[in-house]
Coordinates of C-alpha atoms in Angstrom, one line a residue:
M1349 CA -33.0 30.2 -15.4
E1350 CA -31.5 31.9 -12.2
D1351 CA -33.6 29.6 -10.0
T1352 CA -32.4 26.4 -11.7
A1353 CA -28.9 27.5 -11.6
G1354 CA -29.1 28.5 -8.0
S1355 CA -30.6 25.1 -7.0
N1356 CA -27.7 23.1 -8.2
P1357 CA -25.1 24.3 -5.6
Q1358 CA -27.5 23.7 -2.8
S1359 CA -28.4 20.1 -4.0
L1360 CA -24.7 19.6 -4.5
G1361 CA -24.0 20.8 -1.0
F1362 CA -26.7 18.7 0.5
T1363 CA -25.1 15.5 -1.3
E1364 CA -21.7 16.4 -0.1
K1365 CA -23.0 16.8 3.5
L1366 CA -24.9 13.6 3.2
K1367 CA -21.7 11.7 2.1
S1368 CA -19.6 13.4 4.9
W1369 CA -22.2 12.4 7.5
L1370 CA -22.4 8.8 6.2
S1371 CA -18.5 8.5 6.3
W1372 CA -18.3 10.0 9.7
S1373 CA -21.1 7.7 11.0
W1374 CA -19.5 4.7 9.4
T1375 CA -16.6 4.5 11.8
Y1376 CA -18.8 5.0 15.1
V1377 CA -21.3 2.3 13.6
C1378 CA -18.2 -0.2 13.3
F1379 CA -17.1 0.6 16.8
I1380 CA -20.7 0.1 18.3
W1381 CA -21.1 -3.2 16.4
F1382 CA -17.8 -4.4 17.7
G1383 CA -18.8 -3.5 21.3
M1384 CA -22.2 -5.2 21.1
V1385 CA -20.7 -8.4 19.8
L1386 CA -18.3 -8.3 22.8
I1387 CA -21.3 -7.7 25.2
M1388 CA -23.4 -10.5 23.6
I1389 CA -20.5 -12.8 23.8
Y1390 CA -19.8 -12.1 27.5
V1391 CA -23.7 -12.4 28.2
L1392 CA -23.9 -15.8 26.5
W1393 CA -20.5 -17.0 27.9
S1394 CA -21.8 -18.7 31.0
P1395 CA -25.4 -19.8 29.9
L1396 CA -24.3 -21.5 26.7
K1397 CA -20.9 -22.6 28.0
L1398 CA -19.2 -21.3 25.2
Q1399 CA -15.8 -22.1 26.3
E1400 CA -16.6 -25.7 26.9
T1401 CA -18.4 -25.8 23.6
L1402 CA -15.5 -24.4 21.7
T1403 CA -13.0 -26.6 23.4
S1404 CA -15.1 -29.8 22.9
V1405 CA -16.0 -28.9 19.4
F1406 CA -12.3 -27.8 18.0
L1407 CA -10.1 -29.9 20.1
N1408 CA -11.8 -33.0 21.2
T1409 CA -14.5 -33.8 18.6
L1410 CA -12.6 -33.0 15.2
T1411 CA -9.8 -35.6 14.3
P1412 CA -6.3 -34.5 12.8
K1413 CA -7.4 -35.5 9.5
F1414 CA -9.8 -32.7 9.6
Y1415 CA -7.3 -30.2 10.6
V1416 CA -5.0 -31.5 7.7
A1417 CA -7.7 -30.9 5.2
L1418 CA -8.5 -27.5 6.6
T1419 CA -5.0 -26.3 6.5
G1420 CA -4.3 -27.9 3.1
T1421 CA -7.3 -26.3 1.6
S1422 CA -6.4 -23.0 3.1
S1423 CA -3.0 -23.3 1.4
L1424 CA -4.4 -24.3 -1.9
I1425 CA -6.9 -21.4 -2.0
S1426 CA -4.2 -18.9 -0.9
G1427 CA -1.7 -20.6 -3.6
L1428 CA -4.5 -19.9 -6.3
I1429 CA -5.0 -16.3 -5.1
L1430 CA -1.1 -15.8 -5.1
I1431 CA -0.7 -17.2 -8.6
F1432 CA -3.4 -14.7 -9.8
E1433 CA -2.0 -11.7 -8.0
W1434 CA 1.3 -12.4 -9.4
W1435 CA -0.1 -12.8 -13.0
Y1436 CA -2.1 -9.7 -12.6
F1437 CA 1.0 -7.9 -11.3
R1438 CA 3.2 -8.9 -14.1
K1439 CA 0.5 -7.9 -16.8
Y1440 CA -0.8 -4.6 -15.2
G1441 CA 1.9 -3.5 -12.8
T1442 CA -0.5 -3.4 -9.8
S1443 CA -2.2 -5.6 -7.2
F1444 CA -5.7 -6.8 -8.1
I1445 CA -6.9 -6.7 -4.5
E1446 CA -5.3 -3.4 -3.8
Q1447 CA -6.9 -1.8 -7.0
V1448 CA -10.5 -3.1 -6.1
S1449 CA -9.9 -2.1 -2.5
V1450 CA -9.0 1.6 -3.8
S1451 CA -11.6 1.9 -6.3
H1452 CA -14.6 0.4 -4.5
L1453 CA -14.1 0.4 -0.8
R1454 CA -12.3 3.6 -0.2
P1455 CA -15.3 5.7 -1.5
L1456 CA -17.7 3.9 0.7
L1457 CA -15.4 4.6 3.8
G1458 CA -15.2 8.1 2.9
G1459 CA -11.8 8.3 1.3
V1460 CA -10.9 10.4 -1.6
E1461 CA -10.4 8.5 -4.8
S1462 CA -6.6 8.6 -5.7
S1463 CA -5.9 10.2 -9.0
S1464 CA -2.4 10.8 -9.5
T1465 CA -2.9 13.6 -12.0
T1466 CA -5.8 15.4 -10.0
G1467 CA -4.4 19.0 -9.8
L1468 CA -2.0 18.8 -12.6
F1469 CA -4.5 20.8 -14.7
A1470 CA -4.6 24.3 -13.6
S1471 CA -7.7 26.3 -14.1
V1472 CA -7.5 28.1 -17.5
N1473 CA -10.5 30.2 -17.0
G1474 CA -9.4 32.0 -13.8
E1475 CA -11.6 29.6 -11.5
A1476 CA -9.7 28.2 -8.5
E1477 CA -9.5 24.2 -8.6
P1478 CA -8.2 22.4 -5.6
R1479 CA -4.6 21.1 -6.2
P1480 CA -2.4 19.0 -4.0
S1481 CA 1.1 20.2 -3.2
V1482 CA 4.0 19.3 -5.6
S1483 CA 5.3 16.8 -3.5
E1484 CA 2.0 14.8 -3.6
C1485 CA 2.0 14.8 -7.5
K1486 CA 4.2 11.7 -7.9
V1487 CA 3.1 10.7 -11.5
W1488 CA 3.0 13.5 -14.2
R1489 CA 1.6 13.5 -17.7
N1490 CA 4.4 13.3 -20.3
P1491 CA 4.4 16.7 -22.0
L1492 CA 5.8 15.2 -25.2
N1493 CA 3.6 12.0 -25.3
L1494 CA 3.2 10.4 -28.6
F1495 CA 0.0 9.7 -30.6
R1496 CA -1.3 6.3 -30.0
G1497 CA -2.8 5.7 -33.4
A1498 CA -0.1 7.4 -35.5
E1499 CA 3.0 6.4 -33.5
Y1500 CA 2.5 3.9 -30.5
N1501 CA 0.4 1.5 -32.8
R1502 CA 3.4 1.3 -35.1
Y1503 CA 5.2 -0.7 -32.6
T1504 CA 2.2 -2.9 -32.1
W1505 CA 1.9 -3.7 -35.9
V1506 CA 5.6 -4.7 -35.9
T1507 CA 6.1 -6.5 -32.7
G1508 CA 2.6 -7.7 -31.8
K1509 CA 3.3 -6.2 -28.2
E1510 CA 1.6 -3.3 -26.5
P1511 CA 3.9 -0.3 -26.0
L1512 CA 1.9 1.1 -23.0
T1513 CA 0.9 -0.7 -19.8
Y1514 CA -2.7 -1.0 -18.7
Y1515 CA -1.7 1.4 -15.6
D1516 CA -0.3 4.1 -17.9
M1517 CA -3.5 4.0 -20.1
N1518 CA -5.7 4.0 -17.0
L1519 CA -4.0 7.2 -15.9
S1520 CA -4.6 8.9 -19.3
A1521 CA -8.4 7.8 -19.1
Q1522 CA -8.7 9.5 -15.7
D1523 CA -6.7 12.7 -17.1
H1524 CA -9.4 12.9 -20.1
Q1525 CA -12.3 12.4 -17.8
T1526 CA -11.1 14.9 -15.3
F1527 CA -9.9 17.5 -18.0
F1528 CA -12.8 17.4 -20.5
T1529 CA -16.0 16.3 -18.5
G1530 CA -15.2 16.4 -14.9
D1531 CA -17.2 18.5 -12.5
I1532 CA -19.8 19.4 -15.1
P1533 CA -23.3 19.7 -13.1
Q1534 CA -25.3 18.2 -16.0
L1535 CA -23.7 15.9 -18.6
R1536 CA -24.9 16.1 -22.2
P1537 CA -25.8 12.7 -23.6
E1538 CA -22.7 12.7 -25.9
D1539 CA -20.5 13.7 -22.8
A1540 CA -21.7 10.7 -21.0
V1541 CA -20.8 8.3 -24.0
M1542 CA -17.4 9.9 -24.0
Q1543 CA -16.9 9.5 -20.2
K1544 CA -17.7 5.7 -21.0
A1545 CA -15.4 5.8 -24.0
W1546 CA -12.3 7.0 -22.1
R1547 CA -12.7 4.1 -19.7
E1548 CA -12.8 1.4 -22.4
R1549 CA -9.9 -0.9 -22.4
N1550 CA -10.4 -2.0 -26.0
P1551 CA -9.3 0.6 -28.5
Q1552 CA -12.0 -0.3 -31.1
A1553 CA -14.6 0.0 -28.3
R1554 CA -13.3 3.5 -27.6
I1555 CA -13.5 4.4 -31.3
R1556 CA -17.0 2.9 -31.6
A1557 CA -18.2 5.1 -28.7
A1558 CA -16.5 8.1 -30.2
Y1559 CA -18.5 7.6 -33.4
Q1560 CA -21.7 7.0 -31.4
A1561 CA -21.1 10.4 -29.8
I1562 CA -20.8 11.9 -33.2
E1563 CA -24.2 10.3 -34.2
M1564 CA -25.7 12.0 -31.2
N1565 CA -24.1 15.3 -31.7
H1566 CA -22.0 16.2 -34.9
E1567 CA -20.4 19.0 -32.9
C1568 CA -18.9 16.8 -30.1
A1569 CA -15.4 18.1 -30.1
A1570 CA -14.1 15.5 -27.6
A1571 CA -15.2 12.5 -29.9
Y1572 CA -12.8 14.0 -32.7
V1573 CA -10.0 14.3 -30.2
L1574 CA -10.3 10.5 -29.5
L1575 CA -10.4 9.8 -33.1
A1576 CA -7.4 12.0 -33.7
E1577 CA -5.5 10.1 -30.9
E1578 CA -6.7 6.5 -31.4
E1579 CA -7.9 6.1 -35.0
A1580 CA -5.6 8.4 -37.1
T1581 CA -2.6 6.3 -38.5
T1582 CA -0.7 9.2 -39.6
I1583 CA 0.2 12.6 -38.1
T1584 CA -1.5 14.4 -41.1
E1585 CA -4.7 12.6 -40.4
A1586 CA -4.6 13.4 -36.8
E1587 CA -3.9 17.0 -37.5
R1588 CA -7.0 16.9 -39.9
L1589 CA -9.2 15.6 -37.0
F1590 CA -7.8 18.1 -34.4
K1591 CA -8.5 21.0 -36.8
K1592 CA -12.1 19.6 -37.1
A1593 CA -12.4 19.7 -33.5
L1594 CA -11.0 23.2 -33.1
S1595 CA -13.4 24.5 -35.8
I1596 CA -16.3 23.2 -33.6
G1597 CA -14.7 24.6 -30.5
C1598 CA -14.2 28.2 -32.0
Y1599 CA -17.9 28.9 -31.7
C1600 CA -19.3 26.2 -29.4
F1601 CA -16.9 26.4 -26.4
G1602 CA -17.9 28.3 -23.4
S1603 CA -17.6 26.7 -19.9
G1604 CA -14.5 25.9 -18.0
K1605 CA -14.1 22.4 -19.1
D1606 CA -14.8 23.3 -22.8
I1607 CA -11.9 25.6 -22.5
N1608 CA -9.8 22.9 -21.1
L1609 CA -10.5 20.8 -24.2
L1610 CA -9.8 23.9 -26.4
V1611 CA -6.3 24.1 -24.9
Y1612 CA -5.6 20.5 -25.2
I1613 CA -6.5 20.6 -29.0
K1614 CA -4.4 23.6 -29.6
R1615 CA -1.4 22.0 -27.9
R1616 CA -1.7 18.8 -29.9
L1617 CA -2.0 20.9 -33.0
A1618 CA 1.3 22.4 -32.2
M1619 CA 2.7 19.1 -31.6
C1620 CA 1.4 17.9 -35.0
A1621 CA 3.1 20.8 -36.8
R1622 CA 6.4 20.1 -34.9
K1623 CA 6.3 16.5 -36.1
L1624 CA 5.4 17.4 -39.7
G1625 CA 8.6 19.7 -39.8
R1626 CA 6.6 23.2 -39.5
I1627 CA 8.7 24.0 -36.4
K1628 CA 8.4 27.7 -36.4
E1629 CA 4.6 27.5 -36.8
A1630 CA 4.7 25.1 -33.8
V1631 CA 6.7 27.6 -31.8
K1632 CA 4.4 30.3 -32.6
M1633 CA 1.4 28.3 -31.6
M1634 CA 3.0 27.3 -28.2
R1635 CA 4.0 30.9 -27.5
D1636 CA 0.4 32.1 -28.2
L1637 CA -1.2 29.3 -26.2
M1638 CA 1.1 30.2 -23.1
K1639 CA 0.4 33.9 -23.7
E1640 CA -3.5 33.3 -23.9
F1641 CA -3.7 30.9 -20.7
P1642 CA -0.9 32.0 -18.5
L1643 CA -2.0 29.7 -15.6
L1644 CA -0.9 26.6 -17.6
G1645 CA 2.5 26.2 -15.9
M1646 CA 1.4 22.7 -14.4
L1647 CA 0.7 21.5 -18.1
N1648 CA 4.4 22.1 -18.7
I1649 CA 3.8 23.5 -22.3
H1650 CA 7.3 25.0 -21.9
E1651 CA 9.0 21.7 -22.3
N1652 CA 7.4 21.3 -25.7
L1653 CA 8.7 24.8 -26.5
L1654 CA 12.1 24.1 -25.3
E1655 CA 12.3 21.1 -27.5
A1656 CA 11.0 22.9 -30.6
L1657 CA 13.5 25.8 -30.1
L1658 CA 16.4 23.4 -29.6
E1659 CA 15.5 21.9 -33.0
L1660 CA 15.7 25.3 -34.6
Q1661 CA 19.0 25.9 -32.7
A1662 CA 17.4 29.2 -31.2
Y1663 CA 19.8 28.9 -28.3
A1664 CA 19.1 32.5 -27.1
D1665 CA 15.4 32.0 -27.0
V1666 CA 16.0 28.6 -25.2
Q1667 CA 18.0 30.4 -22.4
A1668 CA 15.0 32.9 -22.2
V1669 CA 12.6 30.3 -21.6
L1670 CA 14.9 28.7 -19.0
A1671 CA 15.4 32.0 -17.3
K1672 CA 11.7 32.0 -16.8
Y1673 CA 11.0 28.5 -15.7
D1674 CA 14.2 27.2 -13.9
D1675 CA 13.2 28.6 -10.7
I1676 CA 13.7 27.0 -7.3
S1677 CA 10.2 27.6 -6.4
L1678 CA 8.9 25.7 -9.4
P1679 CA 9.0 22.0 -9.8
K1680 CA 12.0 20.9 -11.7
S1681 CA 12.1 18.3 -14.6
A1682 CA 14.9 16.5 -16.4
T1683 CA 14.2 18.7 -19.5
I1684 CA 14.9 21.9 -17.6
C1685 CA 17.9 20.7 -15.7
Y1686 CA 19.6 18.9 -18.7
T1687 CA 18.8 21.6 -21.2
S1688 CA 20.5 24.1 -18.9
A1689 CA 23.4 21.8 -18.8
L1690 CA 23.4 21.4 -22.6
L1691 CA 23.6 25.2 -23.1
K1692 CA 26.5 25.6 -20.8
A1693 CA 28.4 22.4 -22.3
R1694 CA 27.8 23.7 -25.8
A1695 CA 29.8 26.8 -25.1
V1696 CA 32.9 24.9 -24.1
S1697 CA 32.5 21.3 -25.2
D1698 CA 33.9 21.7 -28.9
K1699 CA 37.4 22.6 -27.2
F1700 CA 37.2 20.6 -24.2
S1701 CA 39.8 18.1 -23.4
P1702 CA 40.1 16.0 -20.2
E1703 CA 43.9 15.8 -20.4
A1704 CA 44.2 19.6 -21.0
A1705 CA 41.8 20.3 -18.1
S1706 CA 43.6 18.3 -15.6
R1707 CA 46.9 20.2 -16.5
R1708 CA 45.8 23.8 -16.4
G1709 CA 42.6 23.3 -14.4
L1710 CA 39.0 24.1 -15.4
S1711 CA 38.2 27.7 -16.7
T1712 CA 35.1 29.5 -15.4
A1713 CA 32.9 28.5 -18.2
E1714 CA 33.8 24.9 -18.0
M1715 CA 33.4 24.9 -14.3
N1716 CA 29.8 26.4 -14.9
A1717 CA 29.2 23.5 -17.4
V1718 CA 30.5 20.9 -15.0
E1719 CA 28.3 22.3 -12.2
A1720 CA 25.3 22.3 -14.4
I1721 CA 25.8 18.7 -15.4
H1722 CA 26.3 17.7 -11.8
R1723 CA 23.0 19.4 -10.9
A1724 CA 21.2 17.7 -13.7
V1725 CA 22.6 14.3 -12.7
E1726 CA 21.8 14.8 -9.2
F1727 CA 18.1 15.4 -10.2
N1728 CA 17.9 12.5 -12.4
P1729 CA 20.8 10.1 -12.6
H1730 CA 19.3 7.7 -15.0
V1731 CA 19.5 10.1 -17.9
P1732 CA 23.2 9.9 -18.7
K1733 CA 23.1 6.2 -19.7
Y1734 CA 20.4 7.0 -22.2
L1735 CA 22.1 9.9 -23.7
L1736 CA 25.5 8.0 -24.0
E1737 CA 23.7 5.1 -25.6
M1738 CA 24.8 2.8 -22.8
K1739 CA 21.1 1.6 -22.5
S1740 CA 18.7 1.0 -25.2
L1741 CA 15.9 3.5 -25.7
I1742 CA 12.4 2.4 -25.7
L1743 CA 9.1 4.4 -26.7
P1744 CA 8.4 7.0 -23.7
P1745 CA 5.3 6.4 -21.6
E1746 CA 2.3 8.6 -21.4
H1747 CA 3.1 9.5 -17.8
I1748 CA 6.5 9.8 -16.0
L1749 CA 7.8 9.5 -12.5
K1750 CA 10.0 12.7 -11.5
R1751 CA 13.6 11.6 -11.1
G1752 CA 12.8 8.1 -12.3
D1753 CA 13.7 6.0 -15.2
S1754 CA 10.6 6.7 -17.0
E1755 CA 11.4 10.4 -17.0
A1756 CA 14.9 9.7 -18.3
V1757 CA 13.4 7.6 -21.2
A1758 CA 11.1 10.3 -22.2
Y1759 CA 13.8 13.0 -22.1
A1760 CA 16.3 11.1 -23.9
F1761 CA 13.9 9.9 -26.7
F1762 CA 13.4 13.5 -27.8
H1763 CA 16.6 15.3 -26.8
L1764 CA 19.3 12.9 -27.6
Q1765 CA 19.6 14.3 -31.3
H1766 CA 20.1 17.9 -29.6
W1767 CA 23.0 16.7 -27.6
K1768 CA 24.7 14.9 -30.5
R1769 CA 24.2 18.3 -32.6
A1770 CA 26.4 20.2 -30.0
E1771 CA 29.9 18.9 -30.7
G1772 CA 31.6 17.5 -27.8
A1773 CA 28.7 17.9 -25.5
L1774 CA 28.2 14.1 -25.0
N1775 CA 32.1 13.7 -24.4
L1776 CA 31.8 16.3 -21.6
L1777 CA 28.9 14.6 -20.1
H1778 CA 30.6 11.4 -20.1
C1779 CA 33.8 12.8 -18.5
T1780 CA 31.8 14.5 -15.9
W1781 CA 29.3 11.8 -15.1
E1782 CA 31.9 8.9 -15.1
G1783 CA 34.3 10.8 -12.8
T1784 CA 31.7 11.8 -10.1
F1785 CA 29.1 9.3 -10.2
H1786 CA 30.0 5.7 -10.1
E1787 CA 26.8 4.1 -9.0
V1788 CA 23.4 5.1 -10.3
S1789 CA 20.5 4.6 -7.8
V1790 CA 17.8 2.1 -8.7
Y1791 CA 15.2 4.6 -7.7
P1792 CA 12.2 4.1 -8.2
K1793 CA 12.5 0.4 -7.4
K1794 CA 9.4 -1.6 -8.3
E1795 CA 8.4 -3.2 -5.2
L1796 CA 5.9 -6.4 -4.8
P1797 CA 2.5 -5.2 -3.7
F1798 CA 1.7 -6.2 -0.1
F1799 CA -1.1 -8.6 -0.9
I1800 CA 1.5 -10.7 -3.0
L1801 CA 3.6 -11.0 0.0
F1802 CA 1.0 -11.5 2.3
T1803 CA -0.7 -14.5 0.2
A1804 CA 2.8 -15.9 -0.3
G1805 CA 3.3 -16.1 3.6
L1806 CA -0.2 -17.4 4.1
C1807 CA 0.2 -20.1 1.6
S1808 CA 3.6 -21.0 3.2
F1809 CA 2.3 -21.1 6.7
T1810 CA -0.8 -23.1 6.1
A1811 CA 1.1 -25.6 4.0
M1812 CA 3.7 -26.0 6.9
L1813 CA 0.7 -26.4 9.4
A1814 CA -0.9 -29.0 7.1
M1815 CA 2.3 -31.0 6.9
L1816 CA 3.2 -30.6 10.6
T1817 CA -0.4 -31.9 11.5
H1818 CA 0.0 -34.9 9.3
Q1819 CA 3.3 -35.9 10.7
F1820 CA 2.9 -35.1 14.4
P1821 CA -1.0 -35.1 15.1
E1822 CA -0.5 -35.5 18.9
L1823 CA 2.0 -32.7 19.2
M1824 CA 0.0 -30.3 17.1
G1825 CA -3.0 -31.0 19.1
V1826 CA -1.2 -29.9 22.3
F1827 CA -0.1 -26.8 20.2
A1828 CA -3.7 -26.2 19.3
K1829 CA -5.0 -26.2 22.8
A1830 CA -2.3 -23.9 24.1
F1831 CA -3.0 -21.6 21.1
F1832 CA -6.8 -21.5 21.8
S1833 CA -6.2 -21.0 25.4
T1834 CA -4.0 -18.1 24.6
L1835 CA -6.6 -16.7 22.2
F1836 CA -9.4 -16.8 24.6
A1837 CA -7.4 -15.5 27.6
P1838 CA -8.3 -11.8 26.9
L1839 CA -11.9 -12.8 26.6
G1840 CA -11.8 -14.3 30.0
F1841 CA -9.8 -11.3 31.6
F1842 CA -12.5 -9.0 30.0
A1843 CA -15.3 -11.1 31.6
D1844 CA -13.7 -11.1 35.1
K1845 CA -13.2 -7.4 34.9
M1846 CA -16.8 -6.8 33.7
E1847 CA -18.2 -9.1 36.7
S1848 CA -16.1 -7.3 39.2
F1849 CA -17.3 -3.9 37.8
M1850 CA -21.2 -4.7 37.3
P1851 CA -23.4 -6.0 40.1
S1852 CA -24.4 -9.6 39.6
S1853 CA -28.0 -8.9 39.6
F1854 CA -27.6 -6.9 36.6
W1855 CA -26.0 -9.8 34.6
H1856 CA -28.6 -12.1 36.0
Q1857 CA -31.4 -10.1 34.5
L1858 CA -29.8 -9.9 31.1
T1859 CA -29.3 -13.7 31.0
R1860 CA -32.9 -14.0 31.8
I1861 CA -33.8 -11.7 29.0

């Protein structure tokens, strides 16, 4: 057993060295190939009379009708690509060409696959796991994300529309693969089935794959997790399936990824208890989980705990949690900033009056509340419009962008009721926010992908060339001659320099070869 275990790191190390060598050599092979092409063009330039050939073929032999057809076809093809890119962007929120390039070409060129949530899951078994800096983690898992089968699907049943984007669900699939089955040296058959299941777009295909994994191994906890998330139509049913997975895990889990799965199950069970009204039980489960696995800060379980404590109106406990996690060195969130503002506003909001405050000035407690609201709004200026119900709430996504509109939706969806419960808190928020911040930034503004702009420009440019060539064939012929002369000028300059640098006998021998 020791020899087998010892051979795995060596084989993995050899594979990594081979990949790094291939990625290193790929760049130099491209340069060598490019250099050989230039040398070949130069060697064959005079014997084959390439310049005269190119000029006679492209400028003298071909008629203007050919160039009209060529540019028109180019415009049509680029227009079709533009239409497809625009449709794909509207449907999935990303560029198809960019997605294919990142997914398939970057690994071949030695790049690292971009996973927005890589490193968000801290090691829970004491092992060090690589993690990018906080500034690189732009997209975060929503700590309070809903259950797909029991909650998100209700929206689909009523409206016939999908509540989640494909991009959001794809990030969740990457989360599950990384958190549950990633970095395992040897996958079990049911683990391989579950890896494929997380990547399936069709919910029914994911559910079928989970049942297939259970048939292969009745103690496949990850399969029960998927069924609890996707197939269960009520929170009670989801809780039953999570408990089934937990009962398997209590005596089967051992490796680091199994412990990650165990932590995920316990967290979702605590969220089930919270949704079913057993709030004290949920708080105890969250506290136990944070105590048992203290390195779970990046999972933001404390945000689940804050929301549950606010529901219990245990404001002293909320303040204690904030004192631990509201730290400059830790990544902030809308939950932390606005909960801190809520506690300070609650202390003065019931007696707060803008007219009285303008006459006598702000007291120390009121000043602290106003400063806390300023701090929260500066962190995420999108939240007040949702809390003040100036913008309609939608279902929160499974992933959020810090300081963005998605984080504001996720926070207000769960915390609006807590602000309403504190008398006058929303009034104080409205007065402070309205008097200080007149314009809300549009960050993060969703920009069009580069390839949509590129194909649009290419389509317009080739269409313009086709039209000009059709209307003014002689003038465009002169323009084409000038263009090709300019295009081949660097090659002529390069050839002249090479002739002056190398002896003529050397090039004579090469041409003879």
